[in-house]
mmCIF file of N, CA, C and O in Angstrom:
data_model
loop_
_atom_site.group_PDB
_atom_site.id
_atom_site.type_symbol
_atom_site.label_atom_id
_atom_site.label_comp_id
_atom_site.label_asym_id
_atom_site.label_seq_id
_atom_site.Cartn_x
_atom_site.Cartn_y
_atom_site.Cartn_z
ATOM 1 N N MET A 1 -165.370 -149.348 -123.953
ATOM 2 C CA MET A 1 -164.494 -149.140 -125.080
ATOM 3 C C MET A 1 -164.785 -147.762 -125.669
ATOM 4 O O MET A 1 -165.918 -147.372 -125.830
ATOM 5 N N THR A 2 -163.743 -147.034 -126.001
ATOM 6 C CA THR A 2 -163.885 -145.700 -126.540
ATOM 7 C C THR A 2 -164.107 -145.763 -128.045
ATOM 8 O O THR A 2 -163.422 -146.478 -128.748
ATOM 9 N N THR A 3 -165.083 -145.014 -128.516
ATOM 10 C CA THR A 3 -165.345 -144.910 -129.948
ATOM 11 C C THR A 3 -164.915 -143.539 -130.406
ATOM 12 O O THR A 3 -165.271 -142.535 -129.798
ATOM 13 N N PHE A 4 -164.123 -143.502 -131.471
ATOM 14 C CA PHE A 4 -163.635 -142.239 -131.991
ATOM 15 C C PHE A 4 -164.557 -141.767 -133.102
ATOM 16 O O PHE A 4 -164.865 -142.500 -134.012
ATOM 17 N N THR A 5 -164.973 -140.537 -133.002
ATOM 18 C CA THR A 5 -165.822 -139.963 -134.040
ATOM 19 C C THR A 5 -165.281 -138.604 -134.423
ATOM 20 O O THR A 5 -164.527 -137.986 -133.687
ATOM 21 N N GLY A 6 -165.678 -138.123 -135.551
ATOM 22 C CA GLY A 6 -165.295 -136.788 -135.992
ATOM 23 C C GLY A 6 -163.819 -136.666 -136.283
ATOM 24 O O GLY A 6 -163.170 -137.604 -136.701
ATOM 25 N N PRO A 7 -163.244 -135.489 -136.015
ATOM 26 C CA PRO A 7 -161.863 -135.223 -136.384
ATOM 27 C C PRO A 7 -160.844 -136.093 -135.656
ATOM 28 O O PRO A 7 -159.797 -136.371 -136.169
ATOM 29 N N ASP A 8 -161.152 -136.535 -134.424
ATOM 30 C CA ASP A 8 -160.215 -137.358 -133.668
ATOM 31 C C ASP A 8 -160.027 -138.739 -134.292
ATOM 32 O O ASP A 8 -159.033 -139.388 -134.058
ATOM 33 N N ARG A 9 -160.988 -139.187 -135.050
ATOM 34 C CA ARG A 9 -160.935 -140.540 -135.580
ATOM 35 C C ARG A 9 -159.733 -140.749 -136.488
ATOM 36 O O ARG A 9 -159.056 -141.752 -136.402
ATOM 37 N N SER A 10 -159.435 -139.799 -137.374
ATOM 38 C CA SER A 10 -158.322 -139.991 -138.297
ATOM 39 C C SER A 10 -156.991 -140.078 -137.551
ATOM 40 O O SER A 10 -156.153 -140.901 -137.866
ATOM 41 N N GLY A 11 -156.784 -139.248 -136.535
ATOM 42 C CA GLY A 11 -155.556 -139.295 -135.757
ATOM 43 C C GLY A 11 -155.425 -140.588 -134.975
ATOM 44 O O GLY A 11 -154.370 -141.204 -134.938
ATOM 45 N N ALA A 12 -156.506 -141.011 -134.345
ATOM 46 C CA ALA A 12 -156.476 -142.257 -133.584
ATOM 47 C C ALA A 12 -156.306 -143.449 -134.505
ATOM 48 O O ALA A 12 -155.552 -144.376 -134.207
ATOM 49 N N THR A 13 -156.980 -143.432 -135.641
ATOM 50 C CA THR A 13 -156.854 -144.537 -136.587
ATOM 51 C C THR A 13 -155.433 -144.606 -137.115
ATOM 52 O O THR A 13 -154.867 -145.692 -137.233
ATOM 53 N N MET A 14 -154.834 -143.467 -137.401
ATOM 54 C CA MET A 14 -153.468 -143.455 -137.890
ATOM 55 C C MET A 14 -152.518 -144.024 -136.846
ATOM 56 O O MET A 14 -151.647 -144.830 -137.156
ATOM 57 N N LEU A 15 -152.700 -143.630 -135.600
ATOM 58 C CA LEU A 15 -151.851 -144.132 -134.538
ATOM 59 C C LEU A 15 -152.019 -145.636 -134.358
ATOM 60 O O LEU A 15 -151.057 -146.370 -134.254
ATOM 61 N N LEU A 16 -153.263 -146.095 -134.334
ATOM 62 C CA LEU A 16 -153.521 -147.509 -134.107
ATOM 63 C C LEU A 16 -153.235 -148.371 -135.324
ATOM 64 O O LEU A 16 -153.080 -149.579 -135.199
ATOM 65 N N SER A 17 -153.141 -147.786 -136.491
ATOM 66 C CA SER A 17 -152.922 -148.580 -137.687
ATOM 67 C C SER A 17 -151.457 -148.918 -137.904
ATOM 68 O O SER A 17 -151.114 -149.537 -138.890
ATOM 69 N N LYS A 18 -150.576 -148.548 -136.996
ATOM 70 C CA LYS A 18 -149.153 -148.819 -137.143
ATOM 71 C C LYS A 18 -148.731 -150.140 -136.516
ATOM 72 O O LYS A 18 -147.563 -150.497 -136.564
ATOM 73 N N VAL A 19 -149.665 -150.835 -135.917
ATOM 74 C CA VAL A 19 -149.365 -152.137 -135.319
ATOM 75 C C VAL A 19 -150.404 -153.160 -135.773
ATOM 76 O O VAL A 19 -151.533 -152.804 -136.094
ATOM 77 N N PRO A 20 -150.014 -154.447 -135.793
ATOM 78 C CA PRO A 20 -150.977 -155.461 -136.212
ATOM 79 C C PRO A 20 -152.012 -155.725 -135.129
ATOM 80 O O PRO A 20 -151.821 -155.371 -133.960
ATOM 81 N N GLN A 21 -153.089 -156.359 -135.526
ATOM 82 C CA GLN A 21 -154.113 -156.752 -134.569
ATOM 83 C C GLN A 21 -153.520 -157.823 -133.655
ATOM 84 O O GLN A 21 -152.866 -158.757 -134.118
ATOM 85 N N VAL A 22 -153.732 -157.683 -132.361
ATOM 86 C CA VAL A 22 -153.166 -158.629 -131.403
ATOM 87 C C VAL A 22 -154.089 -159.839 -131.298
ATOM 88 O O VAL A 22 -155.204 -159.747 -130.776
ATOM 89 N N THR A 23 -153.595 -160.951 -131.829
ATOM 90 C CA THR A 23 -154.324 -162.215 -131.796
ATOM 91 C C THR A 23 -153.344 -163.295 -131.359
ATOM 92 O O THR A 23 -152.169 -163.014 -131.078
ATOM 93 N N LEU A 24 -153.808 -164.522 -131.352
ATOM 94 C CA LEU A 24 -152.928 -165.648 -131.035
ATOM 95 C C LEU A 24 -151.762 -165.702 -132.020
ATOM 96 O O LEU A 24 -150.610 -165.926 -131.637
ATOM 97 N N PHE A 25 -152.037 -165.443 -133.299
ATOM 98 C CA PHE A 25 -150.973 -165.459 -134.300
ATOM 99 C C PHE A 25 -149.942 -164.364 -134.040
ATOM 100 O O PHE A 25 -148.748 -164.555 -134.266
ATOM 101 N N PHE A 26 -150.388 -163.213 -133.566
ATOM 102 C CA PHE A 26 -149.466 -162.141 -133.207
ATOM 103 C C PHE A 26 -148.464 -162.646 -132.181
ATOM 104 O O PHE A 26 -147.264 -162.460 -132.324
ATOM 105 N N TRP A 27 -148.953 -163.287 -131.122
ATOM 106 C CA TRP A 27 -148.059 -163.746 -130.060
ATOM 107 C C TRP A 27 -147.149 -164.861 -130.539
ATOM 108 O O TRP A 27 -145.979 -164.921 -130.130
ATOM 109 N N LEU A 28 -147.625 -165.735 -131.380
ATOM 110 C CA LEU A 28 -146.762 -166.793 -131.923
ATOM 111 C C LEU A 28 -145.631 -166.193 -132.761
ATOM 112 O O LEU A 28 -144.464 -166.574 -132.613
ATOM 113 N N ILE A 29 -145.974 -165.254 -133.622
ATOM 114 C CA ILE A 29 -144.958 -164.608 -134.451
ATOM 115 C C ILE A 29 -144.007 -163.804 -133.575
ATOM 116 O O ILE A 29 -142.792 -163.787 -133.799
ATOM 117 N N LYS A 30 -144.514 -163.134 -132.561
ATOM 118 C CA LYS A 30 -143.682 -162.339 -131.645
ATOM 119 C C LYS A 30 -142.647 -163.223 -130.957
ATOM 120 O O LYS A 30 -141.473 -162.870 -130.868
ATOM 121 N N ILE A 31 -143.063 -164.374 -130.482
ATOM 122 C CA ILE A 31 -142.138 -165.297 -129.816
ATOM 123 C C ILE A 31 -141.079 -165.782 -130.802
ATOM 124 O O ILE A 31 -139.886 -165.815 -130.489
ATOM 125 N N MET A 32 -141.503 -166.150 -132.016
ATOM 126 C CA MET A 32 -140.542 -166.606 -133.016
ATOM 127 C C MET A 32 -139.587 -165.483 -133.417
ATOM 128 O O MET A 32 -138.394 -165.707 -133.596
ATOM 129 N N ALA A 33 -140.082 -164.265 -133.564
ATOM 130 C CA ALA A 33 -139.238 -163.133 -133.958
ATOM 131 C C ALA A 33 -138.209 -162.827 -132.878
ATOM 132 O O ALA A 33 -137.052 -162.531 -133.180
ATOM 133 N N THR A 34 -138.619 -162.904 -131.627
ATOM 134 C CA THR A 34 -137.691 -162.658 -130.528
ATOM 135 C C THR A 34 -136.588 -163.712 -130.526
ATOM 136 O O THR A 34 -135.410 -163.391 -130.328
ATOM 137 N N THR A 35 -136.943 -164.941 -130.788
ATOM 138 C CA THR A 35 -135.966 -166.018 -130.859
ATOM 139 C C THR A 35 -134.968 -165.779 -131.991
ATOM 140 O O THR A 35 -133.772 -165.981 -131.827
ATOM 141 N N VAL A 36 -135.450 -165.320 -133.127
ATOM 142 C CA VAL A 36 -134.569 -165.025 -134.259
ATOM 143 C C VAL A 36 -133.597 -163.909 -133.895
ATOM 144 O O VAL A 36 -132.403 -163.984 -134.205
ATOM 145 N N GLY A 37 -134.070 -162.879 -133.233
ATOM 146 C CA GLY A 37 -133.197 -161.776 -132.822
ATOM 147 C C GLY A 37 -132.115 -162.231 -131.865
ATOM 148 O O GLY A 37 -130.940 -161.858 -132.000
ATOM 149 N N GLU A 38 -132.472 -163.037 -130.898
ATOM 150 C CA GLU A 38 -131.486 -163.564 -129.952
ATOM 151 C C GLU A 38 -130.457 -164.428 -130.664
ATOM 152 O O GLU A 38 -129.255 -164.344 -130.400
ATOM 153 N N THR A 39 -130.912 -165.264 -131.578
ATOM 154 C CA THR A 39 -130.014 -166.147 -132.318
ATOM 155 C C THR A 39 -129.066 -165.338 -133.198
ATOM 156 O O THR A 39 -127.878 -165.655 -133.302
ATOM 157 N N ALA A 40 -129.568 -164.279 -133.825
ATOM 158 C CA ALA A 40 -128.719 -163.439 -134.674
ATOM 159 C C ALA A 40 -127.625 -162.769 -133.850
ATOM 160 O O ALA A 40 -126.457 -162.720 -134.275
ATOM 161 N N ALA A 41 -127.964 -162.268 -132.681
ATOM 162 C CA ALA A 41 -126.968 -161.631 -131.820
ATOM 163 C C ALA A 41 -125.917 -162.652 -131.373
ATOM 164 O O ALA A 41 -124.709 -162.368 -131.373
ATOM 165 N N ASP A 42 -126.348 -163.838 -131.009
ATOM 166 C CA ASP A 42 -125.407 -164.897 -130.615
ATOM 167 C C ASP A 42 -124.501 -165.268 -131.780
ATOM 168 O O ASP A 42 -123.295 -165.455 -131.615
ATOM 169 N N TYR A 43 -125.073 -165.371 -132.971
ATOM 170 C CA TYR A 43 -124.288 -165.717 -134.155
ATOM 171 C C TYR A 43 -123.226 -164.655 -134.429
ATOM 172 O O TYR A 43 -122.073 -164.982 -134.722
ATOM 173 N N LEU A 44 -123.600 -163.386 -134.354
ATOM 174 C CA LEU A 44 -122.640 -162.311 -134.580
ATOM 175 C C LEU A 44 -121.464 -162.410 -133.616
ATOM 176 O O LEU A 44 -120.310 -162.253 -134.016
ATOM 177 N N MET A 45 -121.759 -162.658 -132.373
ATOM 178 C CA MET A 45 -120.705 -162.693 -131.377
ATOM 179 C C MET A 45 -119.804 -163.922 -131.556
ATOM 180 O O MET A 45 -118.591 -163.833 -131.433
ATOM 181 N N GLU A 46 -120.390 -165.056 -131.882
ATOM 182 C CA GLU A 46 -119.623 -166.296 -131.956
ATOM 183 C C GLU A 46 -118.878 -166.481 -133.274
ATOM 184 O O GLU A 46 -117.822 -167.098 -133.300
ATOM 185 N N HIS A 47 -119.431 -165.995 -134.390
ATOM 186 C CA HIS A 47 -118.879 -166.340 -135.701
ATOM 187 C C HIS A 47 -118.229 -165.182 -136.456
ATOM 188 O O HIS A 47 -117.674 -165.390 -137.537
ATOM 189 N N THR A 48 -118.279 -163.981 -135.952
ATOM 190 C CA THR A 48 -117.695 -162.860 -136.686
ATOM 191 C C THR A 48 -116.508 -162.237 -135.960
ATOM 192 O O THR A 48 -115.889 -161.330 -136.495
ATOM 193 N N GLY A 49 -116.216 -162.708 -134.785
ATOM 194 C CA GLY A 49 -115.095 -162.152 -134.049
ATOM 195 C C GLY A 49 -115.429 -160.871 -133.306
ATOM 196 O O GLY A 49 -114.542 -160.238 -132.740
ATOM 197 N N LEU A 50 -116.688 -160.453 -133.338
ATOM 198 C CA LEU A 50 -117.088 -159.264 -132.589
ATOM 199 C C LEU A 50 -117.109 -159.586 -131.099
ATOM 200 O O LEU A 50 -117.454 -160.690 -130.689
ATOM 201 N N THR A 51 -116.754 -158.600 -130.308
ATOM 202 C CA THR A 51 -116.838 -158.771 -128.857
ATOM 203 C C THR A 51 -118.280 -158.557 -128.411
ATOM 204 O O THR A 51 -119.124 -158.104 -129.189
ATOM 205 N N LEU A 52 -118.533 -158.842 -127.161
ATOM 206 C CA LEU A 52 -119.867 -158.630 -126.606
ATOM 207 C C LEU A 52 -120.261 -157.159 -126.709
ATOM 208 O O LEU A 52 -121.387 -156.827 -127.094
ATOM 209 N N VAL A 53 -119.337 -156.257 -126.404
ATOM 210 C CA VAL A 53 -119.623 -154.823 -126.452
ATOM 211 C C VAL A 53 -119.871 -154.378 -127.897
ATOM 212 O O VAL A 53 -120.791 -153.606 -128.171
ATOM 213 N N SER A 54 -119.078 -154.877 -128.844
ATOM 214 C CA SER A 54 -119.277 -154.528 -130.258
ATOM 215 C C SER A 54 -120.627 -155.013 -130.751
ATOM 216 O O SER A 54 -121.331 -154.301 -131.476
ATOM 217 N N THR A 55 -120.985 -156.234 -130.366
ATOM 218 C CA THR A 55 -122.286 -156.783 -130.759
ATOM 219 C C THR A 55 -123.411 -155.953 -130.162
ATOM 220 O O THR A 55 -124.407 -155.664 -130.828
ATOM 221 N N LEU A 56 -123.242 -155.544 -128.917
ATOM 222 C CA LEU A 56 -124.241 -154.702 -128.255
ATOM 223 C C LEU A 56 -124.442 -153.398 -129.023
ATOM 224 O O LEU A 56 -125.573 -153.028 -129.334
ATOM 225 N N TRP A 57 -123.352 -152.694 -129.346
ATOM 226 C CA TRP A 57 -123.479 -151.403 -130.021
ATOM 227 C C TRP A 57 -124.009 -151.544 -131.440
ATOM 228 O O TRP A 57 -124.782 -150.703 -131.907
ATOM 229 N N LEU A 58 -123.634 -152.614 -132.118
ATOM 230 C CA LEU A 58 -124.188 -152.867 -133.448
ATOM 231 C C LEU A 58 -125.694 -153.088 -133.348
ATOM 232 O O LEU A 58 -126.473 -152.527 -134.116
ATOM 233 N N SER A 59 -126.115 -153.882 -132.375
ATOM 234 C CA SER A 59 -127.543 -154.155 -132.172
ATOM 235 C C SER A 59 -128.309 -152.884 -131.801
ATOM 236 O O SER A 59 -129.420 -152.655 -132.292
ATOM 237 N N VAL A 60 -127.722 -152.062 -130.954
ATOM 238 C CA VAL A 60 -128.365 -150.801 -130.562
ATOM 239 C C VAL A 60 -128.511 -149.888 -131.777
ATOM 240 O O VAL A 60 -129.554 -149.257 -131.975
ATOM 241 N N GLY A 61 -127.485 -149.828 -132.622
ATOM 242 C CA GLY A 61 -127.547 -149.000 -133.825
ATOM 243 C C GLY A 61 -128.619 -149.466 -134.790
ATOM 244 O O GLY A 61 -129.387 -148.659 -135.333
ATOM 245 N N VAL A 62 -128.696 -150.789 -134.998
ATOM 246 C CA VAL A 62 -129.723 -151.346 -135.889
ATOM 247 C C VAL A 62 -131.109 -151.073 -135.325
ATOM 248 O O VAL A 62 -132.021 -150.663 -136.048
ATOM 249 N N LEU A 63 -131.290 -151.285 -134.027
ATOM 250 C CA LEU A 63 -132.582 -151.035 -133.396
ATOM 251 C C LEU A 63 -132.972 -149.560 -133.516
ATOM 252 O O LEU A 63 -134.121 -149.242 -133.839
ATOM 253 N N ALA A 64 -132.034 -148.656 -133.274
ATOM 254 C CA ALA A 64 -132.338 -147.228 -133.368
ATOM 255 C C ALA A 64 -132.777 -146.849 -134.779
ATOM 256 O O ALA A 64 -133.742 -146.100 -134.962
ATOM 257 N N ALA A 65 -132.082 -147.374 -135.775
ATOM 258 C CA ALA A 65 -132.443 -147.076 -137.162
ATOM 259 C C ALA A 65 -133.824 -147.629 -137.493
ATOM 260 O O ALA A 65 -134.653 -146.936 -138.110
ATOM 261 N N LEU A 66 -134.088 -148.862 -137.087
ATOM 262 C CA LEU A 66 -135.394 -149.465 -137.371
ATOM 263 C C LEU A 66 -136.519 -148.758 -136.620
ATOM 264 O O LEU A 66 -137.618 -148.585 -137.163
ATOM 265 N N LEU A 67 -136.271 -148.357 -135.386
ATOM 266 C CA LEU A 67 -137.284 -147.609 -134.631
ATOM 267 C C LEU A 67 -137.585 -146.272 -135.292
ATOM 268 O O LEU A 67 -138.747 -145.853 -135.347
ATOM 269 N N ALA A 68 -136.557 -145.606 -135.798
ATOM 270 C CA ALA A 68 -136.770 -144.329 -136.480
ATOM 271 C C ALA A 68 -137.656 -144.516 -137.704
ATOM 272 O O ALA A 68 -138.586 -143.737 -137.942
ATOM 273 N N VAL A 69 -137.400 -145.575 -138.464
ATOM 274 C CA VAL A 69 -138.223 -145.856 -139.649
ATOM 275 C C VAL A 69 -139.651 -146.192 -139.231
ATOM 276 O O VAL A 69 -140.614 -145.711 -139.829
ATOM 277 N N GLN A 70 -139.801 -147.010 -138.181
ATOM 278 C CA GLN A 70 -141.134 -147.419 -137.724
ATOM 279 C C GLN A 70 -141.938 -146.229 -137.212
ATOM 280 O O GLN A 70 -143.121 -146.093 -137.513
ATOM 281 N N VAL A 71 -141.305 -145.358 -136.458
ATOM 282 C CA VAL A 71 -142.014 -144.208 -135.891
ATOM 283 C C VAL A 71 -142.450 -143.240 -136.993
ATOM 284 O O VAL A 71 -143.531 -142.657 -136.930
ATOM 285 N N ARG A 72 -141.645 -143.083 -138.014
ATOM 286 C CA ARG A 72 -141.985 -142.174 -139.114
ATOM 287 C C ARG A 72 -143.008 -142.762 -140.078
ATOM 288 O O ARG A 72 -143.591 -142.040 -140.877
ATOM 289 N N SER A 73 -143.224 -144.040 -139.999
ATOM 290 C CA SER A 73 -144.174 -144.694 -140.896
ATOM 291 C C SER A 73 -145.591 -144.226 -140.603
ATOM 292 O O SER A 73 -145.991 -144.090 -139.451
ATOM 293 N N ALA A 74 -146.350 -143.989 -141.660
ATOM 294 C CA ALA A 74 -147.718 -143.507 -141.492
ATOM 295 C C ALA A 74 -148.720 -144.643 -141.324
ATOM 296 O O ALA A 74 -149.857 -144.416 -140.937
ATOM 297 N N ARG A 75 -148.302 -145.859 -141.625
ATOM 298 C CA ARG A 75 -149.227 -146.994 -141.534
ATOM 299 C C ARG A 75 -148.462 -148.259 -141.193
ATOM 300 O O ARG A 75 -147.241 -148.270 -141.174
ATOM 301 N N TYR A 76 -149.184 -149.310 -140.927
ATOM 302 C CA TYR A 76 -148.591 -150.602 -140.606
ATOM 303 C C TYR A 76 -148.018 -151.228 -141.872
ATOM 304 O O TYR A 76 -148.717 -151.449 -142.845
ATOM 305 N N VAL A 77 -146.729 -151.493 -141.847
ATOM 306 C CA VAL A 77 -146.052 -152.215 -142.917
ATOM 307 C C VAL A 77 -145.389 -153.418 -142.242
ATOM 308 O O VAL A 77 -144.484 -153.239 -141.414
ATOM 309 N N PRO A 78 -145.851 -154.637 -142.541
ATOM 310 C CA PRO A 78 -145.358 -155.803 -141.810
ATOM 311 C C PRO A 78 -143.837 -155.926 -141.745
ATOM 312 O O PRO A 78 -143.285 -156.203 -140.674
ATOM 313 N N ALA A 79 -143.144 -155.726 -142.844
ATOM 314 C CA ALA A 79 -141.685 -155.883 -142.833
ATOM 315 C C ALA A 79 -141.027 -154.889 -141.878
ATOM 316 O O ALA A 79 -140.102 -155.249 -141.138
ATOM 317 N N ARG A 80 -141.499 -153.651 -141.870
ATOM 318 C CA ARG A 80 -140.936 -152.641 -140.958
ATOM 319 C C ARG A 80 -141.212 -153.001 -139.506
ATOM 320 O O ARG A 80 -140.340 -152.941 -138.652
ATOM 321 N N TYR A 81 -142.466 -153.361 -139.234
ATOM 322 C CA TYR A 81 -142.867 -153.656 -137.864
ATOM 323 C C TYR A 81 -142.098 -154.855 -137.312
ATOM 324 O O TYR A 81 -141.497 -154.790 -136.239
ATOM 325 N N TRP A 82 -142.106 -155.961 -138.042
ATOM 326 C CA TRP A 82 -141.481 -157.182 -137.528
ATOM 327 C C TRP A 82 -139.966 -157.104 -137.514
ATOM 328 O O TRP A 82 -139.317 -157.733 -136.696
ATOM 329 N N SER A 83 -139.368 -156.317 -138.412
ATOM 330 C CA SER A 83 -137.922 -156.097 -138.349
ATOM 331 C C SER A 83 -137.556 -155.403 -137.035
ATOM 332 O O SER A 83 -136.563 -155.745 -136.395
ATOM 333 N N THR A 84 -138.369 -154.452 -136.648
ATOM 334 C CA THR A 84 -138.145 -153.750 -135.386
ATOM 335 C C THR A 84 -138.322 -154.699 -134.216
ATOM 336 O O THR A 84 -137.524 -154.690 -133.261
ATOM 337 N N VAL A 85 -139.321 -155.553 -134.260
ATOM 338 C CA VAL A 85 -139.543 -156.536 -133.191
ATOM 339 C C VAL A 85 -138.364 -157.487 -133.087
ATOM 340 O O VAL A 85 -137.894 -157.789 -131.994
ATOM 341 N N VAL A 86 -137.854 -157.953 -134.229
ATOM 342 C CA VAL A 86 -136.696 -158.851 -134.219
ATOM 343 C C VAL A 86 -135.495 -158.149 -133.595
ATOM 344 O O VAL A 86 -134.749 -158.738 -132.817
ATOM 345 N N ALA A 87 -135.291 -156.882 -133.912
ATOM 346 C CA ALA A 87 -134.143 -156.139 -133.391
ATOM 347 C C ALA A 87 -134.249 -155.915 -131.882
ATOM 348 O O ALA A 87 -133.225 -155.783 -131.203
ATOM 349 N N ILE A 88 -135.440 -155.858 -131.356
ATOM 350 C CA ILE A 88 -135.604 -155.661 -129.922
ATOM 351 C C ILE A 88 -135.072 -156.864 -129.178
ATOM 352 O O ILE A 88 -134.410 -156.807 -128.206
#
């Protein structure tokens, strides 16, 4: 395992601090979040009159916006992170 010391530590810590610790709870939440995203896309297509292509482009736009916010974030913020996971 690599240990970061000196000036590299702040950069590595900043990079690694943008995601949650991967544990059993992480995977449980990840599975549930993915299910919510799939259900939301299905709901949009079935109940709003959007076509498959419209739903696709709406989903791509939402994902792009959320990814931009997540990438610009300096630290882990649960709502930002999990919103992006749901959109994926």
